[in-house]
Structures are given as structure tokens and as C-alpha cells.
Amino acid sequence: MSLGEFDIIARYFARKSTRGDVLLGVGDDAAVLDVQPGRKLVVAMDTIVEGVHFLADSDAADIGYRAIAVNLSDLAAMGAEPAWMTMSLSLPRANEQWLSGFASGLFELADEYNVALVGGDTVRGPLVVTVQIAGWVEADAWLTRSGAKPGDLLFVSGIPGEAAAGLAVIQRRMLGGEAAAFLKHRFLRPRPRIALGRQLRTVASAAMDVSDGLITDLKKLCVASGCGAQLNVDLLPESAAMRELFEADDGLQYALAGGDDYELLFTLPPDRAPAVLSALQLEQRVTQIGVMTLGEEGTVQCLRDGQPFRIKRAGYDHFAAGDQGS
Ligand code: ADP
Ligand code: MG
């Protein structure tokens, strides 16, 4: 049963890619990739740690899926098309059943987006998965956090808060039929918004993905753009599943401060917004939730029924005092 490092790589990760731009993949000392002229490379890396980014008893396939999803979400936020990835895998033990589940979740999402695993590293240690994804954008434009202007309209994709609610369903072992299953799935299987990012690439003034909580991440966008934002809580898209299982106030808390959404937050100049919105072809909704303001850099003002609204707890920060992780 005990697999060597070489067997692990050969059996689970050395898969031939159908991508023509992988000149040399897994098996040599490094990968060689064909980069087309006239495009820019976009590179992102994310690490997920057992007990911090996923629960200790998580299904192996869900862990593999998540390792890719969180990285693809970053590429989506840049307006990039993903192409290649490398993976550093730290494993406490070489369990075949676990490895096969992990690889199935990993390649399920990688294949969907035609991302080739071209190299990596495999070591013994606590369960930690680091994935680096590279992709490309056309040379003329990519998305950044820093281009929003006062007056730009603020949008979010999907329904923020459902993932955090799904985590609560899992942690509290809540029953609740279809609604509970739906929310769990939203936490376990985030959908990277690659298609949305690609369509926003030349039209959004700013974009980022929401992973640490809507308000916390909106603040980052505001700081990068040198402006403020007003977030109208009444405009947040409602989740039927959350309404069924949670008090309205808890739902609001998840939407504003819960992590793991992996939705896109973006801004559009008001004159351009109607045409952009009507041209979007999407598998999820996008909702205007506020507007960028002249307010002090990095300040997010929340309004509910026109009145200032304060949330109980801000978003997730790994190094904030007393934070336990999500
Ligand atoms: P080296 O010792 O030269 O760094 P390794 O023995 O670590 O090489 O890896 C052998 C090959 O397997 C390399 O091509 C490497 O990129 C690949 N590899 C190792 N671990 C992984 C992994 N977890 N996923 C994908 N490829 C991997
Ligand atoms: Mg080597």
C-alpha cells in the first residue's frame, strides 16, 4: 500500500495534456511552455491548508477541486484565460483512495477549463496544497482592482453569503433537505467566474474576486482605486436556500462578512453599464449592490433603508488577533 513519491506522481499526476502549448510537461526537471507573442502572461498562486481553508475531514475530491477553484477565481478576476498549472502537494501519508479522490476533483475542474498540470512537487508533511495557475490575456487589457472611479456602479456576481452559510450547515450538522444540500455544495464546489471575467476584461473599470468576505474585499478594491464605496444592503441578492434555513440577520452577516464566495466584485462606468449588462452571457446573475464614492480612500459605507448599517463582524484575515480561520 505504501507508495513512493515517484509512484504517486506517475499514477495520479503525470497526465498527458491535449494542449498543444505544453512542449514538455510532468516528468522532466521543469516544464517548457509555448507562449504566444502578443499576449500577456497572468500568474496566480494559492495555498490551501487543512483546518484553515478546508475542514479536516473533507472529502479528498472536494479538496482537489478547491485547490484549483481558488486559483481559477483569481485568474477570472484578471479577465484571463487559464492554461497551465503547477502544484506543490504536502501529504501526511500516501493513501491510494485519498489520492485517487483528490486527483478526480482536481482534474474535474482543470479539464473543464482546459488547464494542464505541467509540474509540481510532492513531499511528506501536513496536508497543504499549493497550486500556481498561469494563463493569458490579450495584450490590450486586463482587469485590476485599481481602476474604479467615484460614480462607477458596483456589482457582484452570484449570491454572496451562500458559501459561508454552507459552511455553517456543515459545521453545525444542520438538516434541511434540498436547501442544506444546495448551500453545502456552494461552499464545497465554488464556480470560478472565468466567463464573466473574460467578458468584463475590456469594459469593467475594476474587478477582484471575493474570497475573504464582501465588505473586507470591497475595502481592498477601494484602497487600490483610491476612493470609497457605498454598499446598499437592500440590493443584495436574496438566497432562497438561506432564507429557508437562517434568520434574515444571520443571512445578511454571511453575505457581508462570510468568506469563500469566489464571486466577482466589479465596477462599471455608469454610462457604459446598461449596454455591458445587456450584452453579458452568464450562468449566474450579476447584481448592482452600490456605487463608488468620493469618500475617504478605503471607506465602505453600508446603508440599509437609507440608514447607516454596521455589521457585527468583519471578514476573514489570517493574521488578525483572535481569528480562528474559516
Ligand atoms: P526534481 O527532483 O527534479 O525537482 P521531482 O522528482 O520532484 O523532480 O519531480 C519529478 C517530476 O514530477 C517533475 O516534472 C515535477 O514537476 C513533477 N511533479 C512532482 N510532484 C508533482 C505534483 N504534485 N504534481 C504535478 N507534477 C509533479
Ligand atoms: Mg530536478
PDB file of N, CA and C and ligand atoms in Angstrom, residues 5-6 8-10 12-15 24-31 85-90 99 102 106-107 117-123 129-130, ligand 1:
ATOM      1  N   GLU A   5       7.226   8.369  -3.798  1.00  0.00           N
ATOM      2  CA  GLU A   5       6.951   9.667  -4.412  1.00  0.00           C
ATOM      3  C   GLU A   5       6.795   9.538  -5.929  1.00  0.00           C
ATOM      4  N   PHE A   6       7.683   8.749  -6.518  1.00  0.00           N
ATOM      5  CA  PHE A   6       7.638   8.577  -7.965  1.00  0.00           C
ATOM      6  C   PHE A   6       6.320   7.940  -8.400  1.00  0.00           C
ATOM      7  N   ILE A   8       3.450   8.006  -6.839  1.00  0.00           N
ATOM      8  CA  ILE A   8       2.340   8.952  -6.651  1.00  0.00           C
ATOM      9  C   ILE A   8       2.229   9.853  -7.878  1.00  0.00           C
ATOM     10  N   ILE A   9       3.371  10.397  -8.279  1.00  0.00           N
ATOM     11  CA  ILE A   9       3.361  11.325  -9.417  1.00  0.00           C
ATOM     12  C   ILE A   9       2.933  10.599 -10.684  1.00  0.00           C
ATOM     13  N   ALA A  10       3.564   9.432 -10.924  1.00  0.00           N
ATOM     14  CA  ALA A  10       3.281   8.693 -12.160  1.00  0.00           C
ATOM     15  C   ALA A  10       1.820   8.253 -12.220  1.00  0.00           C
ATOM     16  N   TYR A  12      -0.903   9.381 -10.432  1.00  0.00           N
ATOM     17  CA  TYR A  12      -2.018  10.324 -10.248  1.00  0.00           C
ATOM     18  C   TYR A  12      -1.857  11.672 -10.945  1.00  0.00           C
ATOM     19  N   PHE A  13      -0.626  12.081 -11.217  1.00  0.00           N
ATOM     20  CA  PHE A  13      -0.478  13.460 -11.696  1.00  0.00           C
ATOM     21  C   PHE A  13       0.193  13.600 -13.060  1.00  0.00           C
ATOM     22  N   ALA A  14       0.851  12.541 -13.522  1.00  0.00           N
ATOM     23  CA  ALA A  14       1.538  12.651 -14.822  1.00  0.00           C
ATOM     24  C   ALA A  14       0.546  12.348 -15.940  1.00  0.00           C
ATOM     25  N   ARG A  15      -0.356  13.242 -16.171  1.00  0.00           N
ATOM     26  CA  ARG A  15      -1.338  13.011 -17.228  1.00  0.00           C
ATOM     27  C   ARG A  15      -0.955  13.785 -18.474  1.00  0.00           C
ATOM     28  N   LEU A  24       6.770  20.363 -22.913  1.00  0.00           N
ATOM     29  CA  LEU A  24       7.311  19.365 -22.000  1.00  0.00           C
ATOM     30  C   LEU A  24       6.570  19.509 -20.672  1.00  0.00           C
ATOM     31  N   GLY A  25       5.948  18.423 -20.231  1.00  0.00           N
ATOM     32  CA  GLY A  25       5.140  18.508 -19.016  1.00  0.00           C
ATOM     33  C   GLY A  25       5.775  17.780 -17.855  1.00  0.00           C
ATOM     34  N   VAL A  26       4.942  17.084 -17.065  1.00  0.00           N
ATOM     35  CA  VAL A  26       5.430  16.372 -15.887  1.00  0.00           C
ATOM     36  C   VAL A  26       6.433  15.290 -16.284  1.00  0.00           C
ATOM     37  N   GLY A  27       7.522  15.146 -15.518  1.00  0.00           N
ATOM     38  CA  GLY A  27       8.463  14.054 -15.745  1.00  0.00           C
ATOM     39  C   GLY A  27       9.894  14.501 -15.956  1.00  0.00           C
ATOM     40  N   ASP A  28      10.084  15.724 -16.369  1.00  0.00           N
ATOM     41  CA  ASP A  28      11.455  16.217 -16.533  1.00  0.00           C
ATOM     42  C   ASP A  28      11.764  17.131 -15.344  1.00  0.00           C
ATOM     43  N   ASP A  29      12.857  17.869 -15.442  1.00  0.00           N
ATOM     44  CA  ASP A  29      13.211  18.745 -14.324  1.00  0.00           C
ATOM     45  C   ASP A  29      12.354  20.007 -14.268  1.00  0.00           C
ATOM     46  N   ALA A  30      11.802  20.387 -15.392  1.00  0.00           N
ATOM     47  CA  ALA A  30      10.909  21.548 -15.431  1.00  0.00           C
ATOM     48  C   ALA A  30      10.050  21.439 -16.676  1.00  0.00           C
ATOM     49  N   ALA A  31       9.012  22.211 -16.708  1.00  0.00           N
ATOM     50  CA  ALA A  31       8.119  22.208 -17.869  1.00  0.00           C
ATOM     51  C   ALA A  31       8.572  23.256 -18.878  1.00  0.00           C
ATOM     52  N   MET A  85      -0.892  24.814 -14.955  1.00  0.00           N
ATOM     53  CA  MET A  85      -0.718  24.935 -13.508  1.00  0.00           C
ATOM     54  C   MET A  85       0.409  24.033 -13.023  1.00  0.00           C
ATOM     55  N   THR A  86       1.005  24.430 -11.907  1.00  0.00           N
ATOM     56  CA  THR A  86       1.933  23.569 -11.183  1.00  0.00           C
ATOM     57  C   THR A  86       1.372  23.391  -9.774  1.00  0.00           C
ATOM     58  N   MET A  87       1.730  22.302  -9.125  1.00  0.00           N
ATOM     59  CA  MET A  87       1.146  22.011  -7.814  1.00  0.00           C
ATOM     60  C   MET A  87       2.186  21.457  -6.853  1.00  0.00           C
ATOM     61  N   SER A  88       2.264  22.054  -5.692  1.00  0.00           N
ATOM     62  CA  SER A  88       3.075  21.508  -4.610  1.00  0.00           C
ATOM     63  C   SER A  88       2.135  20.839  -3.612  1.00  0.00           C
ATOM     64  N   LEU A  89       2.358  19.551  -3.418  1.00  0.00           N
ATOM     65  CA  LEU A  89       1.460  18.769  -2.579  1.00  0.00           C
ATOM     66  C   LEU A  89       2.221  18.243  -1.373  1.00  0.00           C
ATOM     67  N   SER A  90       1.808  18.667  -0.184  1.00  0.00           N
ATOM     68  CA  SER A  90       2.378  18.134   1.047  1.00  0.00           C
ATOM     69  C   SER A  90       1.350  17.198   1.666  1.00  0.00           C
ATOM     70  N   LEU A  99      -5.683   9.721  -2.652  1.00  0.00           N
ATOM     71  CA  LEU A  99      -5.040  10.308  -3.825  1.00  0.00           C
ATOM     72  C   LEU A  99      -5.938  10.223  -5.052  1.00  0.00           C
ATOM     73  N   PHE A 102      -8.679  12.791  -4.623  1.00  0.00           N
ATOM     74  CA  PHE A 102      -8.094  14.125  -4.784  1.00  0.00           C
ATOM     75  C   PHE A 102      -7.863  14.445  -6.258  1.00  0.00           C
ATOM     76  N   LEU A 106      -9.513  17.377  -8.631  1.00  0.00           N
ATOM     77  CA  LEU A 106      -8.563  18.296  -9.260  1.00  0.00           C
ATOM     78  C   LEU A 106      -8.766  18.358 -10.770  1.00  0.00           C
ATOM     79  N   PHE A 107      -8.773  17.177 -11.409  1.00  0.00           N
ATOM     80  CA  PHE A 107      -8.849  17.158 -12.864  1.00  0.00           C
ATOM     81  C   PHE A 107     -10.259  17.432 -13.382  1.00  0.00           C
ATOM     82  N   LEU A 117      -1.835  20.302 -15.950  1.00  0.00           N
ATOM     83  CA  LEU A 117      -0.890  20.213 -14.829  1.00  0.00           C
ATOM     84  C   LEU A 117       0.480  19.885 -15.427  1.00  0.00           C
ATOM     85  N   VAL A 118       1.408  20.829 -15.327  1.00  0.00           N
ATOM     86  CA  VAL A 118       2.678  20.658 -16.046  1.00  0.00           C
ATOM     87  C   VAL A 118       3.864  20.398 -15.130  1.00  0.00           C
ATOM     88  N   GLY A 119       3.639  20.359 -13.821  1.00  0.00           N
ATOM     89  CA  GLY A 119       4.750  20.065 -12.927  1.00  0.00           C
ATOM     90  C   GLY A 119       4.356  20.299 -11.489  1.00  0.00           C
ATOM     91  N   GLY A 120       5.313  20.079 -10.597  1.00  0.00           N
ATOM     92  CA  GLY A 120       5.000  20.295  -9.200  1.00  0.00           C
ATOM     93  C   GLY A 120       6.031  19.679  -8.301  1.00  0.00           C
ATOM     94  N   ASP A 121       5.608  19.442  -7.079  1.00  0.00           N
ATOM     95  CA  ASP A 121       6.489  18.850  -6.093  1.00  0.00           C
ATOM     96  C   ASP A 121       5.614  18.049  -5.140  1.00  0.00           C
ATOM     97  N   THR A 122       6.148  16.943  -4.640  1.00  0.00           N
ATOM     98  CA  THR A 122       5.378  16.096  -3.738  1.00  0.00           C
ATOM     99  C   THR A 122       6.240  15.797  -2.521  1.00  0.00           C
ATOM    100  N   VAL A 123       5.763  16.168  -1.354  1.00  0.00           N
ATOM    101  CA  VAL A 123       6.554  15.980  -0.136  1.00  0.00           C
ATOM    102  C   VAL A 123       5.675  15.423   0.987  1.00  0.00           C
ATOM    103  N   VAL A 129      -1.949  22.120   0.092  1.00  0.00           N
ATOM    104  CA  VAL A 129      -1.896  22.073  -1.363  1.00  0.00           C
ATOM    105  C   VAL A 129      -1.672  23.486  -1.899  1.00  0.00           C
ATOM    106  N   THR A 130      -0.586  23.656  -2.614  1.00  0.00           N
ATOM    107  CA  THR A 130      -0.315  24.945  -3.256  1.00  0.00           C
ATOM    108  C   THR A 130      -0.399  24.754  -4.759  1.00  0.00           C
TER     109      THR A 130
HETATM  110  P1  ADP B   1      13.092  17.184  -9.117  1.00  0.00           P
HETATM  111  O1  ADP B   1      13.652  16.374  -8.004  1.00  0.00           O
HETATM  112  O2  ADP B   1      13.945  17.251 -10.343  1.00  0.00           O
HETATM  113  O3  ADP B   1      12.564  18.515  -8.706  1.00  0.00           O
HETATM  114  P2  ADP B   1      10.770  15.601  -8.781  1.00  0.00           P
HETATM  115  O4  ADP B   1      11.239  14.211  -8.611  1.00  0.00           O
HETATM  116  O5  ADP B   1      10.375  16.381  -7.610  1.00  0.00           O
HETATM  117  O6  ADP B   1      11.821  16.388  -9.647  1.00  0.00           O
HETATM  118  O7  ADP B   1       9.551  15.596  -9.792  1.00  0.00           O
HETATM  119  C1  ADP B   1       9.584  14.843 -10.963  1.00  0.00           C
HETATM  120  C2  ADP B   1       8.601  15.397 -11.957  1.00  0.00           C
HETATM  121  O8  ADP B   1       7.291  15.281 -11.430  1.00  0.00           O
HETATM  122  C3  ADP B   1       8.810  16.874 -12.267  1.00  0.00           C
HETATM  123  O9  ADP B   1       8.492  17.075 -13.637  1.00  0.00           O
HETATM  124  C4  ADP B   1       7.805  17.552 -11.404  1.00  0.00           C
HETATM  125  O10 ADP B   1       7.398  18.790 -11.952  1.00  0.00           O
HETATM  126  C5  ADP B   1       6.665  16.537 -11.362  1.00  0.00           C
HETATM  127  N1  ADP B   1       5.870  16.584 -10.119  1.00  0.00           N
HETATM  128  C6  ADP B   1       6.265  16.328  -8.855  1.00  0.00           C
HETATM  129  N2  ADP B   1       5.247  16.451  -7.989  1.00  0.00           N
HETATM  130  C7  ADP B   1       4.159  16.805  -8.733  1.00  0.00           C
HETATM  131  C8  ADP B   1       2.826  17.096  -8.424  1.00  0.00           C
HETATM  132  N3  ADP B   1       2.330  17.069  -7.188  1.00  0.00           N
HETATM  133  N4  ADP B   1       2.009  17.443  -9.436  1.00  0.00           N
HETATM  134  C9  ADP B   1       2.480  17.508 -10.701  1.00  0.00           C
HETATM  135  N5  ADP B   1       3.718  17.235 -11.061  1.00  0.00           N
HETATM  136  C10 ADP B   1       4.562  16.892 -10.086  1.00  0.00           C
END
